[in-house]
Amino acid sequence: MQVERLVLVLKLFWAGILLISSVAAHAATPDWNVRLQEAMPLLGHRNWILVVDSAYPLQTSPGIETIETNAPQLEVVKAVLHAINRSIQVRPVIYMDAELPFVPESDAPGVTAYREEVGPLLHNYSVDALQHEKIISNIDEAGKTFRVLVLKTSMAIPYTSVFIRLDCKYWSADQEQRLRVKMSEAPAK
């Protein structure tokens, strides 16, 4: 009877440890900015950083890490862009939901102010609009092979997330294309 009780206690203990560790990986942290700074040197082209609204789903692809920031969305976007711009290795390729311009203020109070604030914040960047489901699908696929850092904010307006795919800062698509042409023109060995 004592052995059975000890086994039960140990099973409950380990189940509790597993539960706590899985919740901790997705728990709110006041140190989200510290985590961002720690991740930046490790991130490279094909990685993603997402700054998402509070209803963004917790994804299960193995490469996706979600952190609850409890911070305002634009504050997190500014911090992420600052971290990327300070890096030596990556530049941002920004995507936003194609639905955002069509969300009426009457259905989502505050959306007009958000659009007015996010526009100037991103004015130095090229921003591509894709339908939300397409972006989610792209991120899910990327998360199978590459790291995706999701920073969940206190934003409660739909279609406001800022999706940033990282690209190489010191090697452009044009440079890559010239390299490939040169390689194709080289004599076979």
PDB file of C-alpha atoms in Angstrom:
ATOM      1  CA  MET A   1       0.000   0.000   0.000  1.00  0.00           C
ATOM      2  CA  GLN A   2       2.847   2.407   0.852  1.00  0.00           C
ATOM      3  CA  VAL A   3       4.643   1.639  -2.440  1.00  0.00           C
ATOM      4  CA  GLU A   4       1.452   2.233  -4.443  1.00  0.00           C
ATOM      5  CA  ARG A   5       0.901   5.524  -2.642  1.00  0.00           C
ATOM      6  CA  LEU A   6       4.516   6.572  -3.303  1.00  0.00           C
ATOM      7  CA  VAL A   7       4.162   5.676  -6.997  1.00  0.00           C
ATOM      8  CA  LEU A   8       0.948   7.727  -7.201  1.00  0.00           C
ATOM      9  CA  VAL A   9       2.593  10.710  -5.505  1.00  0.00           C
ATOM     10  CA  LEU A  10       5.559  10.516  -7.890  1.00  0.00           C
ATOM     11  CA  LYS A  11       3.265  10.298 -10.920  1.00  0.00           C
ATOM     12  CA  LEU A  12       1.318  13.340  -9.733  1.00  0.00           C
ATOM     13  CA  PHE A  13       4.563  15.205  -9.045  1.00  0.00           C
ATOM     14  CA  TRP A  14       5.930  14.575 -12.566  1.00  0.00           C
ATOM     15  CA  ALA A  15       2.581  15.385 -14.166  1.00  0.00           C
ATOM     16  CA  GLY A  16       2.607  18.691 -12.291  1.00  0.00           C
ATOM     17  CA  ILE A  17       6.163  19.434 -13.418  1.00  0.00           C
ATOM     18  CA  LEU A  18       5.226  18.734 -17.057  1.00  0.00           C
ATOM     19  CA  LEU A  19       2.140  20.925 -16.794  1.00  0.00           C
ATOM     20  CA  ILE A  20       4.037  23.813 -15.216  1.00  0.00           C
ATOM     21  CA  SER A  21       6.838  23.626 -17.787  1.00  0.00           C
ATOM     22  CA  SER A  22       4.422  23.638 -20.731  1.00  0.00           C
ATOM     23  CA  VAL A  23       2.491  26.598 -19.300  1.00  0.00           C
ATOM     24  CA  ALA A  24       5.737  28.458 -18.576  1.00  0.00           C
ATOM     25  CA  ALA A  25       6.754  28.215 -22.224  1.00  0.00           C
ATOM     26  CA  HIS A  26       3.661  30.201 -23.163  1.00  0.00           C
ATOM     27  CA  ALA A  27       3.136  32.293 -20.049  1.00  0.00           C
ATOM     28  CA  ALA A  28       3.039  36.043 -19.753  1.00  0.00           C
ATOM     29  CA  THR A  29       6.408  37.513 -19.032  1.00  0.00           C
ATOM     30  CA  PRO A  30       7.465  41.036 -18.209  1.00  0.00           C
ATOM     31  CA  ASP A  31      10.789  40.066 -19.781  1.00  0.00           C
ATOM     32  CA  TRP A  32       9.479  39.641 -23.343  1.00  0.00           C
ATOM     33  CA  ASN A  33      11.935  42.308 -24.475  1.00  0.00           C
ATOM     34  CA  VAL A  34      14.790  40.389 -22.856  1.00  0.00           C
ATOM     35  CA  ARG A  35      13.666  37.248 -24.708  1.00  0.00           C
ATOM     36  CA  LEU A  36      13.561  39.243 -27.962  1.00  0.00           C
ATOM     37  CA  GLN A  37      17.103  40.521 -27.379  1.00  0.00           C
ATOM     38  CA  GLU A  38      18.330  36.998 -26.604  1.00  0.00           C
ATOM     39  CA  ALA A  39      16.713  35.603 -29.755  1.00  0.00           C
ATOM     40  CA  MET A  40      17.939  38.275 -32.190  1.00  0.00           C
ATOM     41  CA  PRO A  41      21.543  37.042 -32.635  1.00  0.00           C
ATOM     42  CA  LEU A  42      20.220  33.534 -33.342  1.00  0.00           C
ATOM     43  CA  LEU A  43      17.579  34.524 -35.882  1.00  0.00           C
ATOM     44  CA  GLY A  44      18.367  34.694 -39.575  1.00  0.00           C
ATOM     45  CA  HIS A  45      16.703  34.768 -42.943  1.00  0.00           C
ATOM     46  CA  ARG A  46      13.542  32.662 -43.150  1.00  0.00           C
ATOM     47  CA  ASN A  47      12.810  33.116 -39.449  1.00  0.00           C
ATOM     48  CA  TRP A  48       9.746  35.134 -38.447  1.00  0.00           C
ATOM     49  CA  ILE A  49       8.818  37.517 -35.643  1.00  0.00           C
ATOM     50  CA  LEU A  50       5.103  38.114 -35.201  1.00  0.00           C
ATOM     51  CA  VAL A  51       3.519  40.899 -33.185  1.00  0.00           C
ATOM     52  CA  VAL A  52      -0.034  39.706 -32.790  1.00  0.00           C
ATOM     53  CA  ASP A  53      -3.356  40.663 -31.241  1.00  0.00           C
ATOM     54  CA  SER A  54      -4.725  38.930 -28.170  1.00  0.00           C
ATOM     55  CA  ALA A  55      -6.920  36.484 -30.117  1.00  0.00           C
ATOM     56  CA  TYR A  56      -4.076  35.094 -32.223  1.00  0.00           C
ATOM     57  CA  PRO A  57      -4.128  31.285 -31.925  1.00  0.00           C
ATOM     58  CA  LEU A  58      -1.519  29.306 -30.051  1.00  0.00           C
ATOM     59  CA  GLN A  59       0.064  27.287 -32.840  1.00  0.00           C
ATOM     60  CA  THR A  60       1.502  23.809 -32.397  1.00  0.00           C
ATOM     61  CA  SER A  61       4.264  23.639 -35.002  1.00  0.00           C
ATOM     62  CA  PRO A  62       7.493  22.742 -33.196  1.00  0.00           C
ATOM     63  CA  GLY A  63       9.410  25.856 -34.255  1.00  0.00           C
ATOM     64  CA  ILE A  64       6.836  28.354 -32.998  1.00  0.00           C
ATOM     65  CA  GLU A  65       7.449  29.985 -29.605  1.00  0.00           C
ATOM     66  CA  THR A  66       4.679  32.163 -28.186  1.00  0.00           C
ATOM     67  CA  ILE A  67       5.249  34.793 -25.501  1.00  0.00           C
ATOM     68  CA  GLU A  68       2.459  36.802 -23.872  1.00  0.00           C
ATOM     69  CA  THR A  69       3.782  40.358 -23.523  1.00  0.00           C
ATOM     70  CA  ASN A  70       0.796  42.042 -21.855  1.00  0.00           C
ATOM     71  CA  ALA A  71       2.070  45.138 -23.687  1.00  0.00           C
ATOM     72  CA  PRO A  72       0.426  47.473 -26.200  1.00  0.00           C
ATOM     73  CA  GLN A  73       0.853  46.301 -29.774  1.00  0.00           C
ATOM     74  CA  LEU A  74       2.560  49.403 -31.169  1.00  0.00           C
ATOM     75  CA  GLU A  75       5.068  49.361 -28.293  1.00  0.00           C
ATOM     76  CA  VAL A  76       6.020  45.788 -29.217  1.00  0.00           C
ATOM     77  CA  VAL A  77       6.198  46.586 -32.954  1.00  0.00           C
ATOM     78  CA  LYS A  78       8.562  49.496 -32.218  1.00  0.00           C
ATOM     79  CA  ALA A  79      10.779  47.296 -30.031  1.00  0.00           C
ATOM     80  CA  VAL A  80      10.937  44.536 -32.651  1.00  0.00           C
ATOM     81  CA  LEU A  81      11.786  46.922 -35.491  1.00  0.00           C
ATOM     82  CA  HIS A  82      14.444  48.570 -33.326  1.00  0.00           C
ATOM     83  CA  ALA A  83      16.002  45.176 -32.523  1.00  0.00           C
ATOM     84  CA  ILE A  84      15.970  44.143 -36.185  1.00  0.00           C
ATOM     85  CA  ASN A  85      17.448  47.438 -37.336  1.00  0.00           C
ATOM     86  CA  ARG A  86      20.265  47.120 -34.776  1.00  0.00           C
ATOM     87  CA  SER A  87      21.114  43.607 -35.929  1.00  0.00           C
ATOM     88  CA  ILE A  88      23.944  42.957 -38.372  1.00  0.00           C
ATOM     89  CA  GLN A  89      22.315  39.964 -40.033  1.00  0.00           C
ATOM     90  CA  VAL A  90      18.633  40.549 -40.789  1.00  0.00           C
ATOM     91  CA  ARG A  91      16.191  43.040 -42.251  1.00  0.00           C
ATOM     92  CA  PRO A  92      12.376  42.949 -42.024  1.00  0.00           C
ATOM     93  CA  VAL A  93       9.970  41.868 -44.735  1.00  0.00           C
ATOM     94  CA  ILE A  94       6.609  42.974 -43.363  1.00  0.00           C
ATOM     95  CA  TYR A  95       3.190  41.499 -43.988  1.00  0.00           C
ATOM     96  CA  MET A  96      -0.163  42.654 -42.689  1.00  0.00           C
ATOM     97  CA  ASP A  97      -3.658  41.311 -43.094  1.00  0.00           C
ATOM     98  CA  ALA A  98      -5.378  42.385 -46.321  1.00  0.00           C
ATOM     99  CA  GLU A  99      -8.601  42.551 -44.301  1.00  0.00           C
ATOM    100  CA  LEU A 100      -7.416  45.469 -42.086  1.00  0.00           C
ATOM    101  CA  PRO A 101      -8.355  48.349 -44.444  1.00  0.00           C
ATOM    102  CA  PHE A 102     -11.907  46.969 -44.682  1.00  0.00           C
ATOM    103  CA  VAL A 103     -12.632  46.591 -40.955  1.00  0.00           C
ATOM    104  CA  PRO A 104     -15.188  49.294 -40.090  1.00  0.00           C
ATOM    105  CA  GLU A 105     -14.870  51.414 -36.963  1.00  0.00           C
ATOM    106  CA  SER A 106     -18.493  50.518 -36.099  1.00  0.00           C
ATOM    107  CA  ASP A 107     -17.526  46.827 -35.830  1.00  0.00           C
ATOM    108  CA  ALA A 108     -14.119  47.332 -34.214  1.00  0.00           C
ATOM    109  CA  PRO A 109     -13.840  50.533 -32.193  1.00  0.00           C
ATOM    110  CA  GLY A 110     -10.284  51.854 -32.322  1.00  0.00           C
ATOM    111  CA  VAL A 111      -9.382  50.346 -35.699  1.00  0.00           C
ATOM    112  CA  THR A 112      -9.238  53.744 -37.409  1.00  0.00           C
ATOM    113  CA  ALA A 113      -6.821  55.121 -34.811  1.00  0.00           C
ATOM    114  CA  TYR A 114      -4.715  51.964 -35.090  1.00  0.00           C
ATOM    115  CA  ARG A 115      -4.468  52.287 -38.872  1.00  0.00           C
ATOM    116  CA  GLU A 116      -3.480  55.952 -38.439  1.00  0.00           C
ATOM    117  CA  GLU A 117      -0.749  55.042 -35.930  1.00  0.00           C
ATOM    118  CA  VAL A 118       0.680  51.907 -37.546  1.00  0.00           C
ATOM    119  CA  GLY A 119       0.983  53.559 -40.980  1.00  0.00           C
ATOM    120  CA  PRO A 120       3.613  56.139 -39.966  1.00  0.00           C
ATOM    121  CA  LEU A 121       5.411  53.536 -37.842  1.00  0.00           C
ATOM    122  CA  LEU A 122       5.901  51.328 -40.918  1.00  0.00           C
ATOM    123  CA  HIS A 123       6.331  54.093 -43.529  1.00  0.00           C
ATOM    124  CA  ASN A 124      10.037  53.322 -44.081  1.00  0.00           C
ATOM    125  CA  TYR A 125       9.265  49.708 -44.931  1.00  0.00           C
ATOM    126  CA  SER A 126       7.572  47.908 -47.765  1.00  0.00           C
ATOM    127  CA  VAL A 127       4.437  46.276 -46.362  1.00  0.00           C
ATOM    128  CA  ASP A 128       2.732  43.474 -48.288  1.00  0.00           C
ATOM    129  CA  ALA A 129      -0.924  42.677 -47.632  1.00  0.00           C
ATOM    130  CA  LEU A 130      -2.063  39.048 -47.715  1.00  0.00           C
ATOM    131  CA  GLN A 131      -5.286  37.475 -46.555  1.00  0.00           C
ATOM    132  CA  HIS A 132      -5.042  36.391 -42.929  1.00  0.00           C
ATOM    133  CA  GLU A 133      -5.477  32.678 -43.622  1.00  0.00           C
ATOM    134  CA  LYS A 134      -2.655  32.756 -46.197  1.00  0.00           C
ATOM    135  CA  ILE A 135      -0.291  34.398 -43.709  1.00  0.00           C
ATOM    136  CA  ILE A 136      -1.198  31.852 -41.015  1.00  0.00           C
ATOM    137  CA  SER A 137      -0.593  29.026 -43.484  1.00  0.00           C
ATOM    138  CA  ASN A 138       2.813  30.463 -44.463  1.00  0.00           C
ATOM    139  CA  ILE A 139       3.819  30.763 -40.817  1.00  0.00           C
ATOM    140  CA  ASP A 140       2.605  27.282 -39.952  1.00  0.00           C
ATOM    141  CA  GLU A 141       4.686  25.887 -42.814  1.00  0.00           C
ATOM    142  CA  ALA A 142       7.742  27.946 -41.817  1.00  0.00           C
ATOM    143  CA  GLY A 143       7.387  26.759 -38.209  1.00  0.00           C
ATOM    144  CA  LYS A 144       8.025  23.179 -39.317  1.00  0.00           C
ATOM    145  CA  THR A 145      11.592  24.040 -40.328  1.00  0.00           C
ATOM    146  CA  PHE A 146      12.421  27.512 -39.009  1.00  0.00           C
ATOM    147  CA  ARG A 147      11.956  29.429 -35.765  1.00  0.00           C
ATOM    148  CA  VAL A 148       8.961  31.709 -35.379  1.00  0.00           C
ATOM    149  CA  LEU A 149       8.825  34.044 -32.384  1.00  0.00           C
ATOM    150  CA  VAL A 150       5.248  35.134 -31.598  1.00  0.00           C
ATOM    151  CA  LEU A 151       4.855  38.136 -29.319  1.00  0.00           C
ATOM    152  CA  LYS A 152       1.235  38.278 -28.217  1.00  0.00           C
ATOM    153  CA  THR A 153       0.001  41.744 -27.196  1.00  0.00           C
ATOM    154  CA  SER A 154      -2.960  43.266 -25.400  1.00  0.00           C
ATOM    155  CA  MET A 155      -4.484  44.423 -28.729  1.00  0.00           C
ATOM    156  CA  ALA A 156      -8.185  43.556 -29.021  1.00  0.00           C
ATOM    157  CA  ILE A 157      -8.903  44.679 -32.583  1.00  0.00           C
ATOM    158  CA  PRO A 158      -9.095  42.096 -35.396  1.00  0.00           C
ATOM    159  CA  TYR A 159      -6.635  41.857 -38.303  1.00  0.00           C
ATOM    160  CA  THR A 160      -4.054  44.146 -36.681  1.00  0.00           C
ATOM    161  CA  SER A 161      -1.116  41.746 -36.389  1.00  0.00           C
ATOM    162  CA  VAL A 162       2.262  42.635 -37.895  1.00  0.00           C
ATOM    163  CA  PHE A 163       4.043  39.634 -39.408  1.00  0.00           C
ATOM    164  CA  ILE A 164       7.775  40.040 -40.019  1.00  0.00           C
ATOM    165  CA  ARG A 165       9.718  37.549 -42.089  1.00  0.00           C
ATOM    166  CA  LEU A 166      13.421  38.069 -41.624  1.00  0.00           C
ATOM    167  CA  ASP A 167      15.666  38.302 -44.648  1.00  0.00           C
ATOM    168  CA  CYS A 168      19.432  38.627 -44.961  1.00  0.00           C
ATOM    169  CA  LYS A 169      20.595  42.191 -44.376  1.00  0.00           C
ATOM    170  CA  TYR A 170      23.933  41.884 -46.153  1.00  0.00           C
ATOM    171  CA  TRP A 171      22.887  39.807 -49.188  1.00  0.00           C
ATOM    172  CA  SER A 172      20.013  40.965 -51.389  1.00  0.00           C
ATOM    173  CA  ALA A 173      17.759  39.093 -53.799  1.00  0.00           C
ATOM    174  CA  ASP A 174      19.498  40.932 -56.663  1.00  0.00           C
ATOM    175  CA  GLN A 175      22.904  39.763 -55.468  1.00  0.00           C
ATOM    176  CA  GLU A 176      21.608  36.209 -55.197  1.00  0.00           C
ATOM    177  CA  GLN A 177      20.178  36.382 -58.724  1.00  0.00           C
ATOM    178  CA  ARG A 178      23.502  37.636 -60.142  1.00  0.00           C
ATOM    179  CA  LEU A 179      25.325  34.830 -58.346  1.00  0.00           C
ATOM    180  CA  ARG A 180      22.950  32.197 -59.776  1.00  0.00           C
ATOM    181  CA  VAL A 181      23.372  33.584 -63.310  1.00  0.00           C
ATOM    182  CA  LYS A 182      27.136  33.540 -62.931  1.00  0.00           C
ATOM    183  CA  MET A 183      27.020  29.954 -61.663  1.00  0.00           C
ATOM    184  CA  SER A 184      24.821  28.827 -64.570  1.00  0.00           C
ATOM    185  CA  GLU A 185      27.200  30.434 -67.068  1.00  0.00           C
ATOM    186  CA  ALA A 186      30.303  28.812 -65.608  1.00  0.00           C
ATOM    187  CA  PRO A 187      31.801  25.933 -67.580  1.00  0.00           C
ATOM    188  CA  ALA A 188      30.964  22.483 -66.217  1.00  0.00           C
ATOM    189  CA  LYS A 189      33.758  20.750 -64.351  1.00  0.00           C
TER     190      LYS A 189
END
